[in-house]
Amino acid sequence: MRGAPLKAAVVGHPIGHSQSPTIHGHWLETTGIAGTYEAMDLHPDSFEADIRKLVDQGFQGVNATVPHKEVALAIADEVDDTARRIGASNTLVFRDGRIHAQNTDAFGFWQNLVPQLHGQVPQRAVVLGAGGAARAVLVALQDAGVGHVILANRTHGRATALAEELADTATIETLTWDDAEALLDQEAVDLIVNTSSRGMKGEHPITCALAAQTPETVVNDIVYSPLQTALLETAAARGCQTVDGLGMLLHQARPAFQAFFGARVSVDAGLRHKVETRMGLR
Ligand code: ATR
């Protein structure tokens, strides 16, 4: 139907915590595009059938969040290269009855970081955590040409398994968590990224002193609740450049909005303020 509002949604289980309706709602408002973006709780048992119904109902696509990101990849008719390498999809785009799986988390991570890099690609990076978020971060670092990546995780075997899985396209060195903390006290690196849930509200903070880090070191915590984690506070006290995690959440939504509603959008202070307020971060 020509002129009917374009429809998209975020699907998860549960879904109440999702900020995606606020983010896409902001852009629908600022662009004036006639569209809707809603939150839907889809049960894992009927995920594929429910998604096919949305295709039939003329939706442009959906964002997938926990626990659907891996199965979203599995049910897609086509999978883009980034989503395949990450092993998960956060964006399903529907075209001509077919489901295309994308992953915009690597894009979001890198776009959030770029303004702090002043045109320099980090040569030596330490990534903490080896879960789903780490996969997107590692793929982004690989695509950006970061030469030397060191991966550390509480469960060391998970870090080595992930490094092996990505070994075709990237060389990733692994360390135990304690050895990574010791390294950060002894040698300066260009970039430190925490992708683990350590430091999140209710979890233990990261207490590493970062003793060897310098004002050239960029420290990014992808945890955004709280916005200022202990890791970022330590980094700031050392004079390092710090990047909080909320920007990744905002930037990852940009390619999805463009795919669903056809307009390029940017992350501005108004959007950030709206999301911070809704999340009680300010
Ligand atoms: P996500 O998709 O957000 O990355 P995930 O796949 O559940 O979530 O991964 C959580 C990450 O946080 C893992 O790297 C986990 O370490 P383990 O593999 O050892 O479980 C890490 N993590 C969670 N709690 C942690 C803690 N208290 N200290 C250190 N790492 C922690």
Tab-separated table of C-alpha atoms and ligand atoms in Angstrom:
chain	number	residue	atom	x	y	z
A	1	MET	CA	0.000	0.000	0.000
A	2	ARG	CA	1.580	3.249	-1.120
A	3	GLY	CA	1.931	5.872	1.552
A	4	ALA	CA	1.270	3.483	4.453
A	5	PRO	CA	3.561	4.065	7.441
A	6	LEU	CA	6.767	2.010	7.389
A	7	LYS	CA	6.850	-0.485	10.246
A	8	ALA	CA	9.779	-1.851	12.261
A	9	ALA	CA	10.274	-3.289	15.740
A	10	VAL	CA	12.751	-4.587	18.263
A	11	VAL	CA	12.208	-8.187	19.335
A	12	GLY	CA	13.503	-9.753	22.547
A	13	HIS	CA	12.408	-11.811	25.541
A	14	PRO	CA	11.888	-9.914	27.795
A	15	ILE	CA	11.888	-6.582	25.971
A	16	GLY	CA	10.970	-3.914	28.534
A	17	HIS	CA	14.583	-2.780	29.004
A	18	SER	CA	15.176	-2.000	25.309
A	19	GLN	CA	16.137	1.565	24.425
A	20	SER	CA	15.592	0.969	20.713
A	21	PRO	CA	12.028	2.406	20.620
A	22	THR	CA	13.344	5.629	22.197
A	23	ILE	CA	16.249	5.846	19.740
A	24	HIS	CA	14.260	5.083	16.573
A	25	GLY	CA	11.330	7.140	17.873
A	26	HIS	CA	13.650	10.148	18.179
A	27	TRP	CA	14.772	9.782	14.573
A	28	LEU	CA	11.220	9.248	13.273
A	29	GLU	CA	10.357	12.513	14.998
A	30	THR	CA	13.387	14.467	13.738
A	31	THR	CA	13.169	13.185	10.141
A	32	GLY	CA	9.376	13.463	9.958
A	33	ILE	CA	9.202	10.033	8.311
A	34	ALA	CA	5.803	8.337	8.593
A	35	GLY	CA	6.769	5.191	10.441
A	36	THR	CA	6.297	3.148	13.583
A	37	TYR	CA	8.850	1.353	15.723
A	38	GLU	CA	7.592	-0.857	18.525
A	39	ALA	CA	8.921	-3.268	21.134
A	40	MET	CA	7.730	-6.879	20.876
A	41	ASP	CA	8.237	-9.710	23.293
A	42	LEU	CA	8.705	-12.831	21.150
A	43	HIS	CA	9.003	-16.196	22.844
A	44	PRO	CA	12.028	-18.235	21.699
A	45	ASP	CA	9.810	-21.266	20.950
A	46	SER	CA	7.925	-19.469	18.196
A	47	PHE	CA	10.608	-17.006	17.068
A	48	GLU	CA	10.923	-18.054	13.440
A	49	ALA	CA	7.147	-18.309	12.880
A	50	ASP	CA	6.613	-14.927	14.545
A	51	ILE	CA	9.291	-13.287	12.395
A	52	ARG	CA	7.767	-14.758	9.209
A	53	LYS	CA	4.412	-13.250	10.284
A	54	LEU	CA	6.041	-9.821	10.530
A	55	VAL	CA	7.470	-10.296	7.026
A	56	ASP	CA	3.952	-11.122	5.778
A	57	GLN	CA	2.526	-8.097	7.597
A	58	GLY	CA	4.785	-5.806	5.582
A	59	PHE	CA	7.332	-4.872	8.251
A	60	GLN	CA	10.608	-3.439	6.918
A	61	GLY	CA	12.580	-5.441	9.455
A	62	VAL	CA	13.403	-5.884	13.123
A	63	ASN	CA	16.234	-5.417	15.552
A	64	ALA	CA	16.943	-8.576	17.517
A	65	THR	CA	18.125	-8.502	21.095
A	66	VAL	CA	18.710	-11.044	23.880
A	67	PRO	CA	18.095	-13.999	23.566
A	68	HIS	CA	17.416	-13.960	19.820
A	69	LYS	CA	20.650	-12.700	18.225
A	70	GLU	CA	22.074	-16.123	17.301
A	71	VAL	CA	18.799	-17.641	16.121
A	72	ALA	CA	18.141	-14.492	14.076
A	73	LEU	CA	21.232	-15.380	12.085
A	74	ALA	CA	20.136	-18.996	11.713
A	75	ILE	CA	16.688	-18.241	10.273
A	76	ALA	CA	17.862	-15.639	7.740
A	77	ASP	CA	17.742	-16.282	3.994
A	78	GLU	CA	20.918	-14.220	3.537
A	79	VAL	CA	23.640	-13.299	6.002
A	80	ASP	CA	26.097	-10.472	5.513
A	81	ASP	CA	29.769	-11.059	6.087
A	82	THR	CA	30.045	-9.072	9.326
A	83	ALA	CA	27.099	-10.885	10.921
A	84	ARG	CA	28.534	-14.229	9.858
A	85	ARG	CA	31.922	-13.447	11.413
A	86	ILE	CA	30.334	-12.182	14.641
A	87	GLY	CA	28.051	-15.217	14.706
A	88	ALA	CA	24.954	-13.212	15.572
A	89	SER	CA	22.550	-10.718	14.032
A	90	ASN	CA	20.999	-7.667	15.667
A	91	THR	CA	19.260	-6.429	12.507
A	92	LEU	CA	16.977	-8.406	10.200
A	93	VAL	CA	15.968	-6.521	7.079
A	94	PHE	CA	12.965	-7.796	5.100
A	95	ARG	CA	13.039	-7.333	1.317
A	96	ASP	CA	10.704	-9.009	-1.168
A	97	GLY	CA	9.702	-11.617	1.389
A	98	ARG	CA	13.300	-12.528	2.212
A	99	ILE	CA	15.146	-12.034	5.486
A	100	HIS	CA	18.626	-10.467	5.370
A	101	ALA	CA	20.691	-10.713	8.545
A	102	GLN	CA	23.112	-7.924	9.418
A	103	ASN	CA	25.085	-7.022	12.506
A	104	THR	CA	25.590	-3.336	13.241
A	105	ASP	CA	27.303	-3.710	16.647
A	106	ALA	CA	30.832	-3.600	15.195
A	107	PHE	CA	29.897	-0.417	13.292
A	108	GLY	CA	28.406	1.113	16.448
A	109	PHE	CA	31.456	0.296	18.534
A	110	TRP	CA	33.859	1.780	16.006
A	111	GLN	CA	31.797	4.902	15.269
A	112	ASN	CA	31.636	5.647	18.982
A	113	LEU	CA	35.396	5.373	19.234
A	114	VAL	CA	36.509	7.184	16.075
A	115	PRO	CA	36.270	10.783	17.379
A	116	GLN	CA	38.751	9.901	20.154
A	117	LEU	CA	41.314	8.367	17.823
A	118	HIS	CA	42.285	11.575	16.000
A	119	GLY	CA	42.827	9.706	12.737
A	120	GLN	CA	45.195	7.137	14.267
A	121	VAL	CA	44.481	3.420	14.101
A	122	PRO	CA	45.480	1.864	17.453
A	123	GLN	CA	48.364	-0.561	17.027
A	124	ARG	CA	48.062	-2.452	20.278
A	125	ALA	CA	44.706	-3.116	21.916
A	126	VAL	CA	43.615	-5.058	24.987
A	127	VAL	CA	40.055	-6.442	24.994
A	128	LEU	CA	38.558	-7.659	28.276
A	129	GLY	CA	35.722	-10.209	28.072
A	130	ALA	CA	34.968	-12.918	25.514
A	131	GLY	CA	31.160	-12.972	25.273
A	132	GLY	CA	28.834	-11.765	22.527
A	133	ALA	CA	29.895	-8.123	22.759
A	134	ALA	CA	33.580	-9.059	22.474
A	135	ARG	CA	32.924	-10.784	19.149
A	136	ALA	CA	31.601	-7.557	17.601
A	137	VAL	CA	34.483	-5.544	19.074
A	138	LEU	CA	37.110	-8.002	17.776
A	139	VAL	CA	35.612	-7.981	14.277
A	140	ALA	CA	35.595	-4.166	14.295
A	141	LEU	CA	39.235	-3.996	15.414
A	142	GLN	CA	40.175	-6.487	12.740
A	143	ASP	CA	38.371	-4.497	10.026
A	144	ALA	CA	40.013	-1.270	11.208
A	145	GLY	CA	43.447	-2.868	10.843
A	146	VAL	CA	44.452	-2.896	14.499
A	147	GLY	CA	47.728	-4.815	14.374
A	148	HIS	CA	48.018	-6.494	17.736
A	149	VAL	CA	44.992	-7.549	19.787
A	150	ILE	CA	45.288	-9.107	23.246
A	151	LEU	CA	42.154	-10.826	24.576
A	152	ALA	CA	41.607	-11.645	28.245
A	153	ASN	CA	38.634	-13.233	29.928
A	154	ARG	CA	37.725	-14.447	33.415
A	155	THR	CA	37.229	-17.918	31.915
A	156	HIS	CA	40.453	-18.176	29.951
A	157	GLY	CA	39.273	-21.105	27.799
A	158	ARG	CA	36.519	-18.957	26.334
A	159	ALA	CA	39.095	-16.382	25.210
A	160	THR	CA	41.298	-18.993	23.550
A	161	ALA	CA	38.263	-20.577	21.845
A	162	LEU	CA	37.184	-17.203	20.454
A	163	ALA	CA	40.711	-16.349	19.293
A	164	GLU	CA	40.862	-19.690	17.488
A	165	GLU	CA	37.477	-19.147	15.901
A	166	LEU	CA	38.599	-15.814	14.456
A	167	ALA	CA	42.088	-17.083	13.591
A	168	ASP	CA	41.380	-17.261	9.835
A	169	THR	CA	41.179	-13.502	9.616
A	170	ALA	CA	42.914	-12.144	12.729
A	171	THR	CA	45.748	-12.988	15.044
A	172	ILE	CA	44.596	-12.584	18.607
A	173	GLU	CA	46.873	-13.206	21.559
A	174	THR	CA	45.195	-14.404	24.748
A	175	LEU	CA	46.125	-13.744	28.370
A	176	THR	CA	44.516	-14.663	31.673
A	177	TRP	CA	42.596	-11.814	33.297
A	178	ASP	CA	45.285	-11.410	35.984
A	179	ASP	CA	48.084	-11.342	33.422
A	180	ALA	CA	46.204	-8.704	31.407
A	181	GLU	CA	45.825	-6.522	34.505
A	182	ALA	CA	49.546	-6.970	35.211
A	183	LEU	CA	50.387	-6.064	31.605
A	184	LEU	CA	48.353	-2.867	31.867
A	185	ASP	CA	50.395	-1.907	34.923
A	186	GLN	CA	53.672	-2.541	33.099
A	187	GLU	CA	53.283	-1.516	29.454
A	188	ALA	CA	51.394	1.235	27.694
A	189	VAL	CA	48.904	0.157	25.009
A	190	ASP	CA	46.927	2.290	22.539
A	191	LEU	CA	43.436	1.028	23.330
A	192	ILE	CA	41.695	-0.816	26.177
A	193	VAL	CA	38.108	-2.027	25.738
A	194	ASN	CA	36.040	-3.646	28.461
A	195	THR	CA	33.367	-5.832	26.867
A	196	SER	CA	32.744	-7.897	30.001
A	197	SER	CA	29.858	-7.231	32.338
A	198	ARG	CA	32.293	-6.522	35.149
A	199	GLY	CA	31.701	-2.966	36.333
A	200	MET	CA	27.987	-3.043	35.522
A	201	LYS	CA	25.652	-1.895	38.292
A	202	GLY	CA	25.548	-4.730	40.839
A	203	GLU	CA	28.752	-6.409	39.559
A	204	HIS	CA	32.282	-6.068	40.916
A	205	PRO	CA	34.139	-3.078	39.474
A	206	ILE	CA	37.365	-3.454	37.485
A	207	THR	CA	40.063	-2.366	39.935
A	208	CYS	CA	43.124	-2.521	37.678
A	209	ALA	CA	45.397	0.486	38.361
A	210	LEU	CA	46.366	0.954	34.673
A	211	ALA	CA	49.693	2.137	36.090
A	212	ALA	CA	51.603	2.154	32.793
A	213	GLN	CA	48.926	3.888	30.695
A	214	THR	CA	49.492	7.376	29.288
A	215	PRO	CA	47.432	10.266	27.879
A	216	GLU	CA	47.747	8.556	24.485
A	217	THR	CA	45.822	5.515	25.733
A	218	VAL	CA	42.116	5.404	24.839
A	219	VAL	CA	39.982	3.486	27.337
A	220	ASN	CA	36.474	2.416	26.303
A	221	ASP	CA	34.043	0.669	28.606
A	222	ILE	CA	31.057	-0.676	26.727
A	223	VAL	CA	29.207	-0.947	30.022
A	224	TYR	CA	26.860	2.073	30.150
A	225	SER	CA	25.071	1.555	33.436
A	226	PRO	CA	26.723	3.278	35.207
A	227	LEU	CA	28.086	5.626	32.546
A	228	GLN	CA	31.221	6.351	34.564
A	229	THR	CA	32.570	2.957	35.577
A	230	ALA	CA	35.487	2.479	37.976
A	231	LEU	CA	37.637	1.555	34.946
A	232	LEU	CA	36.868	4.893	33.268
A	233	GLU	CA	37.446	6.781	36.524
A	234	THR	CA	40.856	5.163	36.975
A	235	ALA	CA	41.689	5.882	33.336
A	236	ALA	CA	40.654	9.535	33.638
A	237	ALA	CA	42.737	9.932	36.802
A	238	ARG	CA	45.750	8.627	34.833
A	239	GLY	CA	45.084	11.214	32.132
A	240	CYS	CA	43.966	8.620	29.551
A	241	GLN	CA	41.217	9.447	27.058
A	242	THR	CA	37.952	7.799	28.039
A	243	VAL	CA	34.903	6.739	26.021
A	244	ASP	CA	31.726	5.496	27.700
A	245	GLY	CA	29.531	2.756	26.289
A	246	LEU	CA	26.286	4.557	25.568
A	247	GLY	CA	27.487	5.831	22.193
A	248	MET	CA	27.892	2.263	20.888
A	249	LEU	CA	24.230	1.588	21.653
A	250	LEU	CA	23.197	4.778	19.839
A	251	HIS	CA	25.475	4.365	16.806
A	252	GLN	CA	24.566	0.696	16.208
A	253	ALA	CA	21.000	1.840	15.557
A	254	ARG	CA	21.967	4.150	12.656
A	255	PRO	CA	22.364	1.553	9.863
A	256	ALA	CA	19.193	-0.204	11.037
A	257	PHE	CA	17.183	3.033	10.845
A	258	GLN	CA	18.517	3.631	7.348
A	259	ALA	CA	17.594	0.104	6.259
A	260	PHE	CA	14.081	0.291	7.758
A	261	PHE	CA	13.107	3.893	7.012
A	262	GLY	CA	15.474	4.981	4.226
A	263	ALA	CA	17.143	7.986	5.874
A	264	ARG	CA	20.670	8.560	7.122
A	265	VAL	CA	20.676	9.770	10.703
A	266	SER	CA	23.254	10.875	13.229
A	267	VAL	CA	23.754	10.706	16.956
A	268	ASP	CA	23.229	14.125	18.471
A	269	ALA	CA	23.161	15.554	21.984
A	270	GLY	CA	19.344	15.565	22.006
A	271	LEU	CA	19.191	11.815	21.387
A	272	ARG	CA	21.837	11.091	23.988
A	273	HIS	CA	20.043	13.260	26.539
A	274	LYS	CA	16.718	11.528	25.865
A	275	VAL	CA	18.170	8.028	26.298
A	276	GLU	CA	20.209	8.979	29.381
A	277	THR	CA	17.074	10.411	30.965
A	278	ARG	CA	14.960	7.381	30.133
A	279	MET	CA	17.604	5.063	31.571
A	280	GLY	CA	17.980	7.162	34.713
A	281	LEU	CA	21.649	7.813	33.923
A	282	ARG	CA	21.334	11.522	34.625
B	1	ATR	P1	27.647	-10.104	26.286
B	1	ATR	O1	26.833	-10.556	25.123
B	1	ATR	O2	27.146	-8.845	26.932
B	1	ATR	O3	29.109	-10.047	26.002
B	1	ATR	P2	27.950	-12.644	27.615
B	1	ATR	O4	28.074	-13.334	26.314
B	1	ATR	O5	27.130	-13.272	28.692
B	1	ATR	O6	27.368	-11.194	27.440
B	1	ATR	O7	29.428	-12.377	28.176
B	1	ATR	C1	29.666	-11.788	29.397
B	1	ATR	C2	31.153	-11.511	29.522
B	1	ATR	O8	31.384	-10.844	30.779
B	1	ATR	C3	32.009	-12.770	29.551
B	1	ATR	O9	33.263	-12.458	29.006
B	1	ATR	C4	32.103	-13.037	31.051
B	1	ATR	O10	33.217	-13.813	31.431
B	1	ATR	P3	33.110	-15.419	31.515
B	1	ATR	O11	33.259	-15.912	30.100
B	1	ATR	O12	34.229	-15.793	32.386
B	1	ATR	O13	31.761	-15.726	32.108
B	1	ATR	C5	32.282	-11.632	31.543
B	1	ATR	N1	31.985	-11.463	32.967
B	1	ATR	C6	30.780	-11.523	33.571
B	1	ATR	N2	30.912	-11.284	34.897
B	1	ATR	C7	32.243	-11.075	35.109
B	1	ATR	C8	33.030	-10.783	36.271
B	1	ATR	N3	32.458	-10.644	37.470
B	1	ATR	N4	34.354	-10.624	36.109
B	1	ATR	C9	34.939	-10.749	34.898
B	1	ATR	N5	34.247	-11.029	33.778
B	1	ATR	C10	32.927	-11.202	33.887
